[in-house]
Structures are given as C-alpha cells and as structure tokens.
Short mmCIF file of C-alpha atoms (C1' of nucleotides) in Angstrom, two decimals:
data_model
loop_
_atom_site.label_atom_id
_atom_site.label_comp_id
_atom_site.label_asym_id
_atom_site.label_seq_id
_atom_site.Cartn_x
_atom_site.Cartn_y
_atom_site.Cartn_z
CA UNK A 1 0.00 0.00 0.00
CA UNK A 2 3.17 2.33 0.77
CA UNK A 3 5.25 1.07 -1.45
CA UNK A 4 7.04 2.58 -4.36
CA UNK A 5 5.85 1.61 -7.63
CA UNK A 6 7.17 1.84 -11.53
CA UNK A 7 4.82 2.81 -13.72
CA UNK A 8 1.12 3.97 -14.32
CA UNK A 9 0.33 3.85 -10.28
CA UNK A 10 3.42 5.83 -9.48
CA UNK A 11 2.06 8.81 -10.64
CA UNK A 12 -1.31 7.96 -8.62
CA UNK A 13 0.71 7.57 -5.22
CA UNK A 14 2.33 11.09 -5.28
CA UNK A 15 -0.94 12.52 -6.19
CA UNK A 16 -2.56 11.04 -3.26
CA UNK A 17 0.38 12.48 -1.11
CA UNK A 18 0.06 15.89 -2.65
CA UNK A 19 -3.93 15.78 -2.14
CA UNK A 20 -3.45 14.35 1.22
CA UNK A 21 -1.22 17.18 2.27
CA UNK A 22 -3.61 19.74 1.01
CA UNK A 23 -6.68 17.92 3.22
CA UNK A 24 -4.31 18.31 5.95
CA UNK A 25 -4.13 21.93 5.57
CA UNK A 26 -8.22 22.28 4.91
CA UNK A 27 -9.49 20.38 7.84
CA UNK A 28 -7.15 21.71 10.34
CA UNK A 29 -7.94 24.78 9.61
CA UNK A 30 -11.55 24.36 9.20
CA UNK A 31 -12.74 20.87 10.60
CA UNK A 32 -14.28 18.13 8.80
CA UNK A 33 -17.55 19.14 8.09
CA UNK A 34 -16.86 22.64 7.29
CA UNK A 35 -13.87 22.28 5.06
CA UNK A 36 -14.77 21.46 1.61
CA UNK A 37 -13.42 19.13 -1.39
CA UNK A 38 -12.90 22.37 -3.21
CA UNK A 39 -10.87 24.08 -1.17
CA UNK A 40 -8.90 20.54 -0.80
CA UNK A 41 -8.85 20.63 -4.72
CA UNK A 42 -8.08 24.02 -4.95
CA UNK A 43 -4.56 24.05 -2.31
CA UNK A 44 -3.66 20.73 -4.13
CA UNK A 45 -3.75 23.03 -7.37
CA UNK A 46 -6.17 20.28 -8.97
CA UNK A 47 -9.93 20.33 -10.47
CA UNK A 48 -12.29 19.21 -8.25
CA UNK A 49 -13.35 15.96 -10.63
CA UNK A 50 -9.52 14.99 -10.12
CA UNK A 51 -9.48 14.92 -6.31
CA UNK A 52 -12.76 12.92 -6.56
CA UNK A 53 -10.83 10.63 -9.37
CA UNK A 54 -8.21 9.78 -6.73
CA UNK A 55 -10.55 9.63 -3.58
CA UNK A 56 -14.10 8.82 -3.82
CA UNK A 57 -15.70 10.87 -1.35
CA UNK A 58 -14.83 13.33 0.95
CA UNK A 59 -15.51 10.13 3.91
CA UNK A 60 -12.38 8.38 1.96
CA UNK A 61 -10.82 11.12 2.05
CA UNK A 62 -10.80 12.29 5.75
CA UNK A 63 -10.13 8.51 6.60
CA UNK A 64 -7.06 7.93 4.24
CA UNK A 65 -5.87 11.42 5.69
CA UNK A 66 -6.39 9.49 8.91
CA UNK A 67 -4.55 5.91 8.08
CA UNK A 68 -1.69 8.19 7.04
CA UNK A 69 -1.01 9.90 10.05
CA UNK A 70 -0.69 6.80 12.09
CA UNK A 71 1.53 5.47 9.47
CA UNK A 72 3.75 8.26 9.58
CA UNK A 73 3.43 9.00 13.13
CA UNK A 74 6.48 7.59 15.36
CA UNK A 75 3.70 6.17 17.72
CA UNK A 76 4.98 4.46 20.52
CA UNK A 77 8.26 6.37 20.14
CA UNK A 78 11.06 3.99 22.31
CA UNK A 79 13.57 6.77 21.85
CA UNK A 80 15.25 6.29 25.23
CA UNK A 81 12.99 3.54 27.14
CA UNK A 82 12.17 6.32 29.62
CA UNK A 83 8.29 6.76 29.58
CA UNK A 84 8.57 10.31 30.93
CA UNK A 85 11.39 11.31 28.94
CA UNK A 86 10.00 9.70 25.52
CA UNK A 87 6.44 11.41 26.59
CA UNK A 88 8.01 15.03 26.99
CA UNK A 89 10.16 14.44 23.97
CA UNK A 90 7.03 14.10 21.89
CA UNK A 91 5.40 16.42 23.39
CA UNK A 92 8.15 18.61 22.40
CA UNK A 93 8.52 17.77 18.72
CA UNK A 94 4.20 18.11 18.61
CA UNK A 95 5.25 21.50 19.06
CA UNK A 96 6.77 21.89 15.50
CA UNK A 97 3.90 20.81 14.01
CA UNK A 98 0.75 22.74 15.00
CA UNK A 99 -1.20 21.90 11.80
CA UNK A 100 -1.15 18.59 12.66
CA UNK A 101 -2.28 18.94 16.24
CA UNK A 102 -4.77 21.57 15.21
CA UNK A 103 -5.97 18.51 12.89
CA UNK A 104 -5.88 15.72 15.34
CA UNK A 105 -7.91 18.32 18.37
CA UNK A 106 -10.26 19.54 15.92
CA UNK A 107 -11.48 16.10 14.41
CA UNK A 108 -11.15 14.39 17.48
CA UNK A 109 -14.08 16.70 18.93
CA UNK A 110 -15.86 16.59 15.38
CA UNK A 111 -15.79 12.95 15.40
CA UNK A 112 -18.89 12.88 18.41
CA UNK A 113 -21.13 15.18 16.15
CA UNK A 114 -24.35 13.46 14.08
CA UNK A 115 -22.80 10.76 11.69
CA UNK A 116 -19.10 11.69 11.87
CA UNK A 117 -17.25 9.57 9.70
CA UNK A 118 -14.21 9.51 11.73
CA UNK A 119 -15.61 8.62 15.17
CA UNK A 120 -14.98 5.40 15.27
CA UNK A 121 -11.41 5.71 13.92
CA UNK A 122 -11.19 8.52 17.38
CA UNK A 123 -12.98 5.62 19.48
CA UNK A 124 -10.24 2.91 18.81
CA UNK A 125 -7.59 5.74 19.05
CA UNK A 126 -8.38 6.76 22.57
CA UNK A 127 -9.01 2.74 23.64
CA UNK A 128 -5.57 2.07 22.22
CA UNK A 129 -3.48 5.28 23.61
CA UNK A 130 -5.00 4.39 27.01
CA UNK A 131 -4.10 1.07 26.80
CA UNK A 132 -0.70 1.88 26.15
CA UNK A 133 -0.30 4.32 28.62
CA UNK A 134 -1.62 1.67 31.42
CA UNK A 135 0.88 -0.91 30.44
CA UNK A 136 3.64 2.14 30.60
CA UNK A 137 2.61 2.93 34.12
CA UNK A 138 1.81 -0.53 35.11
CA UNK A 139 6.10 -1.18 34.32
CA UNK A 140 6.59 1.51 36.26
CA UNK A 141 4.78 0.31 39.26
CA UNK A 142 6.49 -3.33 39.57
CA UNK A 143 9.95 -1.08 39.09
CA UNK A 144 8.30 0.45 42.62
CA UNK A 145 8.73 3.77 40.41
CA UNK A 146 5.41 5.09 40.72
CA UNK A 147 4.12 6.72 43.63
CA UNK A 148 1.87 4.24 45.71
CA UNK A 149 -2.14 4.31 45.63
CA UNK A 150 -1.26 5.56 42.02
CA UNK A 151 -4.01 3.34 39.29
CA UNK A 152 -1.86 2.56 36.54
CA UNK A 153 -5.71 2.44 34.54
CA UNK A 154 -6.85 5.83 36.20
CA UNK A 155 -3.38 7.35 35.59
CA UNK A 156 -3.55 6.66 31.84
CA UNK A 157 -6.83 8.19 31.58
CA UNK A 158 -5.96 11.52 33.13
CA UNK A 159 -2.77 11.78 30.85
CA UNK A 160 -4.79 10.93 28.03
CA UNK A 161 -7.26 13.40 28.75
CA UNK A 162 -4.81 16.24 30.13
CA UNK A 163 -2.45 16.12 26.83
CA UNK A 164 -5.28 16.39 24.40
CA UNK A 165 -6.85 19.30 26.63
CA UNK A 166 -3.37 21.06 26.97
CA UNK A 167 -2.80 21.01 23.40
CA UNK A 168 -6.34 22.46 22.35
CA UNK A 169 -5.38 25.22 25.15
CA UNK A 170 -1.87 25.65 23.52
CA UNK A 171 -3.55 26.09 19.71
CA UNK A 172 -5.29 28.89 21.36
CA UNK A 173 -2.75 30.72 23.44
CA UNK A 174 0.62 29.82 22.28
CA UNK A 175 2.56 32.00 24.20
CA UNK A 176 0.81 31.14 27.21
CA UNK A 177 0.79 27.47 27.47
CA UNK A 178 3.70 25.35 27.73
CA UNK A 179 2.12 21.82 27.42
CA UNK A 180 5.81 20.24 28.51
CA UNK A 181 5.38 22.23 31.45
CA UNK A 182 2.02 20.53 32.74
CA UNK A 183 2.89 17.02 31.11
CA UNK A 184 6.03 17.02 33.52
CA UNK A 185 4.34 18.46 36.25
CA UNK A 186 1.79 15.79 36.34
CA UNK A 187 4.19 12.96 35.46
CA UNK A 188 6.63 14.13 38.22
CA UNK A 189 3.28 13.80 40.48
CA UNK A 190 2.57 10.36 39.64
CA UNK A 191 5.86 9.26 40.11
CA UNK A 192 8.72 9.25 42.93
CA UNK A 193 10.99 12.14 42.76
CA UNK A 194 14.54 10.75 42.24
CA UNK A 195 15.52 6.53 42.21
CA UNK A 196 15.02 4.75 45.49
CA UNK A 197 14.85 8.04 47.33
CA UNK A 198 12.13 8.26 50.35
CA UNK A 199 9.98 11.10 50.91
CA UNK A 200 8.23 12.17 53.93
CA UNK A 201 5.18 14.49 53.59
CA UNK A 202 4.47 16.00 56.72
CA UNK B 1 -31.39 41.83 29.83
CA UNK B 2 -32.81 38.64 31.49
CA UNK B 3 -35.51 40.27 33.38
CA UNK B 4 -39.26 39.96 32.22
CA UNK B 5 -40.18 42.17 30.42
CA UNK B 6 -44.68 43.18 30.09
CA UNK B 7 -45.73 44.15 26.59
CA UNK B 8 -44.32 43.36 22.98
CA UNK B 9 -41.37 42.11 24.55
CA UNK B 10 -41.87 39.61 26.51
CA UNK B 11 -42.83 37.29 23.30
CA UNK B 12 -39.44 38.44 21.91
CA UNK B 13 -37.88 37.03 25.14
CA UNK B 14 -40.12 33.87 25.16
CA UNK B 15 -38.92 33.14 21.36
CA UNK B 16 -34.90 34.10 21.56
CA UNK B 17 -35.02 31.40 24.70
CA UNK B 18 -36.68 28.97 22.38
CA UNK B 19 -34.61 29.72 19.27
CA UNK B 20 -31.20 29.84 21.57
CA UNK B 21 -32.67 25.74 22.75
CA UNK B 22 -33.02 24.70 19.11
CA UNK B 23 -29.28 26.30 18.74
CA UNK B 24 -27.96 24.58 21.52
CA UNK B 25 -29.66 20.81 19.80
CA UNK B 26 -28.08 21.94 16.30
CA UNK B 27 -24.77 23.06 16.92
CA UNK B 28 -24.07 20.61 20.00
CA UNK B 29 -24.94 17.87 17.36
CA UNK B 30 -23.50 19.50 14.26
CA UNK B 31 -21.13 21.87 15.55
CA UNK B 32 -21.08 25.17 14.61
CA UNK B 33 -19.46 25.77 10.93
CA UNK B 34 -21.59 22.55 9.65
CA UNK B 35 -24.80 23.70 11.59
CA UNK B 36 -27.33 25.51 9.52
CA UNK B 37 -29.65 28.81 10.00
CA UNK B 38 -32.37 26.63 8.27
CA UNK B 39 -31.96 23.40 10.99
CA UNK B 40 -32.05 25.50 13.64
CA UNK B 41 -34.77 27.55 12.57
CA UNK B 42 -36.72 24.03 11.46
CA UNK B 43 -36.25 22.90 14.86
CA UNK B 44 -37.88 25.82 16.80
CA UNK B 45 -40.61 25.35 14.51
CA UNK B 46 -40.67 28.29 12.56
CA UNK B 47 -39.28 30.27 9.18
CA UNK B 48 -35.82 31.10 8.29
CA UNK B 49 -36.44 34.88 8.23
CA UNK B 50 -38.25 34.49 11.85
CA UNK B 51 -34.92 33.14 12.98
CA UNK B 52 -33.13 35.87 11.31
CA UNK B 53 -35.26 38.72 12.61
CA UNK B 54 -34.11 37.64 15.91
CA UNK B 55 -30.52 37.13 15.54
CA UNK B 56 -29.30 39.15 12.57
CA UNK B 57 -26.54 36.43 11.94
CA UNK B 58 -25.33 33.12 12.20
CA UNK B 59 -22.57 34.27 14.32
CA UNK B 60 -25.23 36.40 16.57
CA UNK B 61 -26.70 33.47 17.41
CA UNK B 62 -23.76 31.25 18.52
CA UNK B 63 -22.32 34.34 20.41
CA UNK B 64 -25.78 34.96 22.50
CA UNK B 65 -25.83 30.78 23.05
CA UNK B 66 -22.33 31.32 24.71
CA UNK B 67 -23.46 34.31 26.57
CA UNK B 68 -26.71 32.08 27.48
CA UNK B 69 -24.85 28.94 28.87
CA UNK B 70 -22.47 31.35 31.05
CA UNK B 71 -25.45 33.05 32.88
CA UNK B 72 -27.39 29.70 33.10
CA UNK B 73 -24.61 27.80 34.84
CA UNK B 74 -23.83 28.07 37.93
CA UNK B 75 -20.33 28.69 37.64
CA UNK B 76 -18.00 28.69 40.58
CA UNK B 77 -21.02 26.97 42.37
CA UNK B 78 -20.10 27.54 45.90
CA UNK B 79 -22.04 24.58 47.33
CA UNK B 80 -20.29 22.77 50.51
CA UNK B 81 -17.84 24.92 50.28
CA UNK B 82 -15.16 21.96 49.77
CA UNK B 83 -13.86 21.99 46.40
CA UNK B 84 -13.38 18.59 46.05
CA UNK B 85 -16.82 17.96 46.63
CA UNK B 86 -17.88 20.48 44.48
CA UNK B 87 -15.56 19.64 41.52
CA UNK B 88 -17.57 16.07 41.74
CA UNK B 89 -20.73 17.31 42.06
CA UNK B 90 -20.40 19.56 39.21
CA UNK B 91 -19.09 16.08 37.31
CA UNK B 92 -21.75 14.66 38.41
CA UNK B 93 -24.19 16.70 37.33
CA UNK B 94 -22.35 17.54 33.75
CA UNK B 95 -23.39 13.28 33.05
CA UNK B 96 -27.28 14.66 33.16
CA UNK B 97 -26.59 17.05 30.64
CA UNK B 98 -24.88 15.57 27.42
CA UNK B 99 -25.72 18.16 24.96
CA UNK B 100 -24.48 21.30 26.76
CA UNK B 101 -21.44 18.99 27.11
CA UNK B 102 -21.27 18.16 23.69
CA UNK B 103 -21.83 21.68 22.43
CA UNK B 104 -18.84 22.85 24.48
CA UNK B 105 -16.79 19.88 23.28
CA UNK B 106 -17.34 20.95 20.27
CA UNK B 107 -17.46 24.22 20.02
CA UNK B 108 -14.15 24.90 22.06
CA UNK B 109 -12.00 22.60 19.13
CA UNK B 110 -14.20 24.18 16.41
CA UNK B 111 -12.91 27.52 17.79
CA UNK B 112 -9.71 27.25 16.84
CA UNK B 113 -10.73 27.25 13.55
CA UNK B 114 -9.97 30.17 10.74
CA UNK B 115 -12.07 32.75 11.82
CA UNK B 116 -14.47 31.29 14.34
CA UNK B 117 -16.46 33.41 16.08
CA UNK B 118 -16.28 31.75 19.10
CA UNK B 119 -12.43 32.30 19.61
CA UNK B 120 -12.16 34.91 21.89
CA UNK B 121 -15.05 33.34 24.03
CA UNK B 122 -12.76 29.80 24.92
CA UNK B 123 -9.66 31.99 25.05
CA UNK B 124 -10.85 33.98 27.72
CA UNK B 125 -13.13 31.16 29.46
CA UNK B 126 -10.02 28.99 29.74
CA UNK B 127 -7.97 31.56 31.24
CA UNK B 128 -11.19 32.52 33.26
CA UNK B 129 -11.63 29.23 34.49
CA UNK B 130 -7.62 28.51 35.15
CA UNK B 131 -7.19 31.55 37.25
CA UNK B 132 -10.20 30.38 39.26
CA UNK B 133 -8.57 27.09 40.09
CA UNK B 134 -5.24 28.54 40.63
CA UNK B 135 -7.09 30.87 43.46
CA UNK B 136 -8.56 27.53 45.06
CA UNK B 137 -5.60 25.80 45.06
CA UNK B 138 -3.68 28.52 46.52
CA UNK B 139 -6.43 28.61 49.22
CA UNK B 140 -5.50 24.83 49.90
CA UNK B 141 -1.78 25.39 49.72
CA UNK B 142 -2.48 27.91 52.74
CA UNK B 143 -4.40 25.29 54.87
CA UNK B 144 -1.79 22.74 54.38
CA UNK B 145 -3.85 20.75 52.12
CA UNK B 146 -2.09 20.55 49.27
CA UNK B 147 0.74 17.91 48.88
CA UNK B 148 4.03 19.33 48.62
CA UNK B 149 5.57 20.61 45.53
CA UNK B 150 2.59 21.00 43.77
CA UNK B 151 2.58 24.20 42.38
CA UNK B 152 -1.04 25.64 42.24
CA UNK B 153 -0.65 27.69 38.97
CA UNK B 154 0.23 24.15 37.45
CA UNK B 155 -2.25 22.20 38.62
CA UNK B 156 -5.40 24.54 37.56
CA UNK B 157 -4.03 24.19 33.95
CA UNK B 158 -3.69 20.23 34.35
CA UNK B 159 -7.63 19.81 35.87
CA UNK B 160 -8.88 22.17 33.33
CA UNK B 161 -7.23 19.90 30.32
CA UNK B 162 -8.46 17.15 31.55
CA UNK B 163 -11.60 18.08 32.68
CA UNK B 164 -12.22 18.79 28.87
CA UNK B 165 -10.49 15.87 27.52
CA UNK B 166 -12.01 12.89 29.71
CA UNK B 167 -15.35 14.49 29.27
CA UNK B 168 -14.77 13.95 25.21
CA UNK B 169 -13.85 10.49 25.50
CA UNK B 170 -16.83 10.04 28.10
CA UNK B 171 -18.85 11.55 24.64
CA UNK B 172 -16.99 8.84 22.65
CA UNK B 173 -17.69 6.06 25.38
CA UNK B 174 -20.20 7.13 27.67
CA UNK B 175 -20.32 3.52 29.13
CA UNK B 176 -16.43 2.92 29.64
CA UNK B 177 -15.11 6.58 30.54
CA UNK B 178 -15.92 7.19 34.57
CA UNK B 179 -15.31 11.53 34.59
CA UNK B 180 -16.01 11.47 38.22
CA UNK B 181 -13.40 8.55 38.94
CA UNK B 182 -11.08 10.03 37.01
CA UNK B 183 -10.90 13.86 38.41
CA UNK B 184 -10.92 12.17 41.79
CA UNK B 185 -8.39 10.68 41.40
CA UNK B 186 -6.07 13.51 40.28
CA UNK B 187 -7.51 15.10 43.16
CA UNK B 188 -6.64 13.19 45.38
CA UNK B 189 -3.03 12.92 43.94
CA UNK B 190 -2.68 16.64 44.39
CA UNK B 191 -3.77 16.97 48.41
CA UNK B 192 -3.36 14.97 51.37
CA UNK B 193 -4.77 12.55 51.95
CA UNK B 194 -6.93 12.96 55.33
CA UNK B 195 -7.05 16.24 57.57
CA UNK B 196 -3.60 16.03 59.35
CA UNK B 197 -2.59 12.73 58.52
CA UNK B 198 1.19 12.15 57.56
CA UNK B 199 2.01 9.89 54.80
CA UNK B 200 4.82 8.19 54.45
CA UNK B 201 6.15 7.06 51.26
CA UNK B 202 8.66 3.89 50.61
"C1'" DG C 1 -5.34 10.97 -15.36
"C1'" DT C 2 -7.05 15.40 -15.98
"C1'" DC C 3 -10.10 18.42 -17.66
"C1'" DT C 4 -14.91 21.26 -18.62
"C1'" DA C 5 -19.57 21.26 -17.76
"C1'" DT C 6 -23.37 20.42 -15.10
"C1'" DA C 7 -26.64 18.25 -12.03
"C1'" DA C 8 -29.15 18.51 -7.66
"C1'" DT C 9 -29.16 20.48 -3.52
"C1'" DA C 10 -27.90 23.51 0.56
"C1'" DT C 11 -26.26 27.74 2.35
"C1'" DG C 12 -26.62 32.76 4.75
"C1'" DA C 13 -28.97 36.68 3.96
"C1'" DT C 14 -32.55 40.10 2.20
"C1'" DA C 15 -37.08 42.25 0.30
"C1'" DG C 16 -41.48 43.06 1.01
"C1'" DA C 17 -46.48 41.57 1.98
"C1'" DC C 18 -49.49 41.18 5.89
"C1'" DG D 1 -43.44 39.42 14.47
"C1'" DT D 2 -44.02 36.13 10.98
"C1'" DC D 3 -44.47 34.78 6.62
"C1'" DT D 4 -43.36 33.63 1.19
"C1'" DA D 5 -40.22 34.29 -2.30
"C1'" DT D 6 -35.87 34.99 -3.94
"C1'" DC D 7 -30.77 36.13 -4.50
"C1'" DA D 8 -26.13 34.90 -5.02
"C1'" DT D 9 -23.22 31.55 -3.87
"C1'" DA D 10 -21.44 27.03 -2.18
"C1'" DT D 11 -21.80 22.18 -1.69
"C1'" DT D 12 -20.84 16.86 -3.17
"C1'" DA D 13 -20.92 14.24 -6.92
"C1'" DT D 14 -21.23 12.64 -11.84
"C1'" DA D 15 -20.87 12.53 -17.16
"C1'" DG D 16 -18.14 12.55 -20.81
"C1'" DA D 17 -14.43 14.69 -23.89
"C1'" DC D 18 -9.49 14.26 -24.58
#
DNA sequence: GTCTATAATATGATAGAC
DNA sequence: GTCTATCATATTATAGAC
C-alpha cells in the first residue's frame, strides 16, 4: 500500500500524497464538516473531478488522511525507554507541528457530532493510547517507580485526557501554554521524585 | 437583559429562549461551521427569516448561546464549600446534561478554527476558568492541604485539560469513561490525603 | 489521469407583503 | 413578528471529452 511503484500507479501515489497534504491543511484549519473538497482541490492546485478521481468521497478522504497519520506517526516512540522522557520528547517535537495537532484536536471533537465519519477511527484511538499508557505505568509500578495508591488504569486516563486538553489550550494561546510544562508536572506527580529516594510528607 | 419584560417584549424574550434551545440541539450535534440557519430555525418550529429577525446572523446566534450557557450555569457553584466535593458534584451533574457537554466539546475545538467566532469566548473562558482554580488551590496550599511541591498555577491548567479531555472520551464512550473517577483521582493525587494525617512514602 | 460542464441540492442573507 | 419568495453563492458528486 506504501510502497514505491514503476509505472502507471506511481504517478497515482504522489498525487494522493500531494492531495493528502492539502486535506491536511483544509481540515485543520476548518474541521471536517466545514472544510470542503474544493478548497482541498483548490490548495492541491487540482480540479475538483480529479481529487474525486483519486478519492471517492470526501468520507475516503478524511479517513485515508487518517490511516496516514498513524503510518507516519512515530507512535509508541522507544527513543530512550524512559516513559517520561520519551512522553516530553514528543510532546516537544508536537510543538513543531501545529497543523497537525490543530488537525488531530479539531477532528477528534468533530468525530462525536451526528454521523461523523471519523468517530470510530477517534474511538479505537483513545481505547488504544489508554491502553498503552496503562501498560507504561503498570512497568513503572512493579519497578516500585510510581508513587503508591497511584491506578496505573486511572493514571492513563488523566494523561490521556490532560495532553489532548493542553494542546487544544496551547492552539489557542501559544505564548501562554507550555504543554511540557504541565505534562512534567503531572508525570513528576505520579511518580517518585529521584531513584530509590524516600519522601516524607508532613 | 434577562428580566421579564410586560408588553411586545416579553414574546421576543419567550422566542430568543426557544430559538437559543433549538441552537444549543443543532450546533451541540453539528457543531457550529456545519450547523445551519435553516436546521435550527426548522427545529424551533418556525421560518428562516423568523430566525433571522431575531438574531441578525449566524454568528449572533452562537455568540448569544455562549453568553446564554455562562449566565445559566452556575459557575464557581459555591455549594459545601469543599472543592473537592464540588468539583464532583459539578461532574456529576455535567453526566445529566450531554448536549451542553457536547456543544462545548465541540465548540471549544471548532474555535480554533480560521475565523471562528467563538475564539475569543474559549480563550478567555479557559484563562477565566484557570485563574479560578489557581485561586482555590492557593487557598489549599495555605491550609496545608495541598501535597508538597505541587505548584497551584500548574495544577489549575492540568484539571482544566483534563476536565475537557475525559469528558470527550466520556462523549466517545459514555459507558467505559468514569469523569467522576477520574478527576478524583487527580484530586486526590494533588492533596493529602486525610485532615492532618502524615504519609509516608517507601 | 485530468479536464470542462453540469446536475441537484444547501447555504446565509434580504425584500417586502401582511 | 411572521411569513413567502428569492438572490447569489457554495456544496458533493457525476458525465463525458481528450
């Protein structure tokens, strides 16, 4: 599905790239069901009839824009093995890339309006991100690094829910928000301070 | 401005309130850039022009639905006192009330968006509604409540986030996302645990 | 594979009768 | 205050030439 082909197709794969890129660029900046296959047609410098050529509706559209960014994403990023270092390095690097964030916060809350085509693609997402998160913090635990009464399950949920929330606070005031700021603050709250060291709260 | 009114405009009143409820259905379910002048106008039973004599735009009408929704609810709602408590109770009570949920869900993503209308209304709710929390934790800080090292300024911005965020994947998966559980329990993270107890961590 | 042309419908907004 | 009628424009999608 990715890969590079020789003749008639390859052609047909860049398009799809270029097209995708433009669809990137429409519904981040104006949602899903605002932004339009026109506008899509017109940033990819196309006609119309040609972006419907190469996607079939504006539903395949949104969801191949979709399948790509998980493709492309790093996902589960094992950069150093260190959940709260890989967590504020990505959080870091989401910051050079606000169209794509703008993308993900905007569709994410379009996706529970009236026959949203990607809602259940946002469902999954969140059920799988969780997941991942509670395994994370559940490693954490047996290495006796997270801070006891801590829910590995509960945990995941609140990070979940705080980065998304962060972020759509960040698109709106950028020079006010410093999402690595509150990530670290509440991973550094979940967790013990330093390795093997024992606090006393008094 | 909310007062009744005798004479011709009390109808007036009467019909806004009624045209602002069909608002609230449409753009809660449709958002706001895919919502239409004609559904909402359709679902208060009555002509597009009626609609448009009342509110002389599109973006009138959203604006007056914010304004509408900030005077209804009962904001920093000063119940026991506690904010813990109240924080829960005001989760709790969010669960009866999907659609204003839904329509601030929505709405808040859909306002970063080119040229939403809406824009300046999340940008200063969120700082409104930060600043509030910052002033309550500060308030615990002073009565020895909150844990140590949490820094209050920090901590508004995290419950705010994800206040927001779980209650979108609650949308998502009403049946499988707990909103009380989870603001409890980073609640609980944040202060001691008991009035005066001392915890000791190993 | 890309284009022009067009269908069928929806949109926000306005004019003017009553 | 509410209506019918209409404007000018936008929408997704399709047909068919090249």
């Amino acid at each position: 599905m990715s890969e590079v082909r020789r003749g008639p197709y390859a052609k047909t794969a860049e398009r799809r790239q270029q097209i995708l890129d433009a669809a990137l660029q429409v519904f981040a900046s104006r949602g899903y069901q605002a932004g339009s296959m026109r506008e899509v047609a017109r940033v990819a410098n196309i006609q119309l009839s040609t972006l419907m050529h190469h996607f079939n509706s504006k539903e395949d559209l949104l969801l191949a824009l979709l399948e790509r960014r998980d493709a492309d994403s790093p996902g589960q990023r094992t950069g150093t093995g260190d959940l709260i270092a890989d967590v504020l390095s990505q959080a870091r690097w989401n910051q050079t890339i606000p169209e794509l964030i703008a993308l993900y916060t905007v569709l994410s809350a379009d996706s529970i309006t009236d026959g949203h085509p990607g809602r259940d693609y946002f469902t999954e997402r969140f059920t799988t991100v969780r997941r991942g998160f509670q395994e994370e913090f559940e490693k954490l635990r047996d290495a006796g690094r997270l801070r006891s009464g801590v829910d590995p399950r509960l945990a995941a949920g609140c990070i979940t829910a705080l980065w998304d929330g962060i972020q759509l606070q960040w698109l709106l005031q950028p020079d006010e928000i410093d999402v690595v700021a509150y990530l670290k603050a509440f991973l550094e709250l979940i967790t013990h301070p330093a390795e093997g060291t024992v606090s006393y709260q008094g």
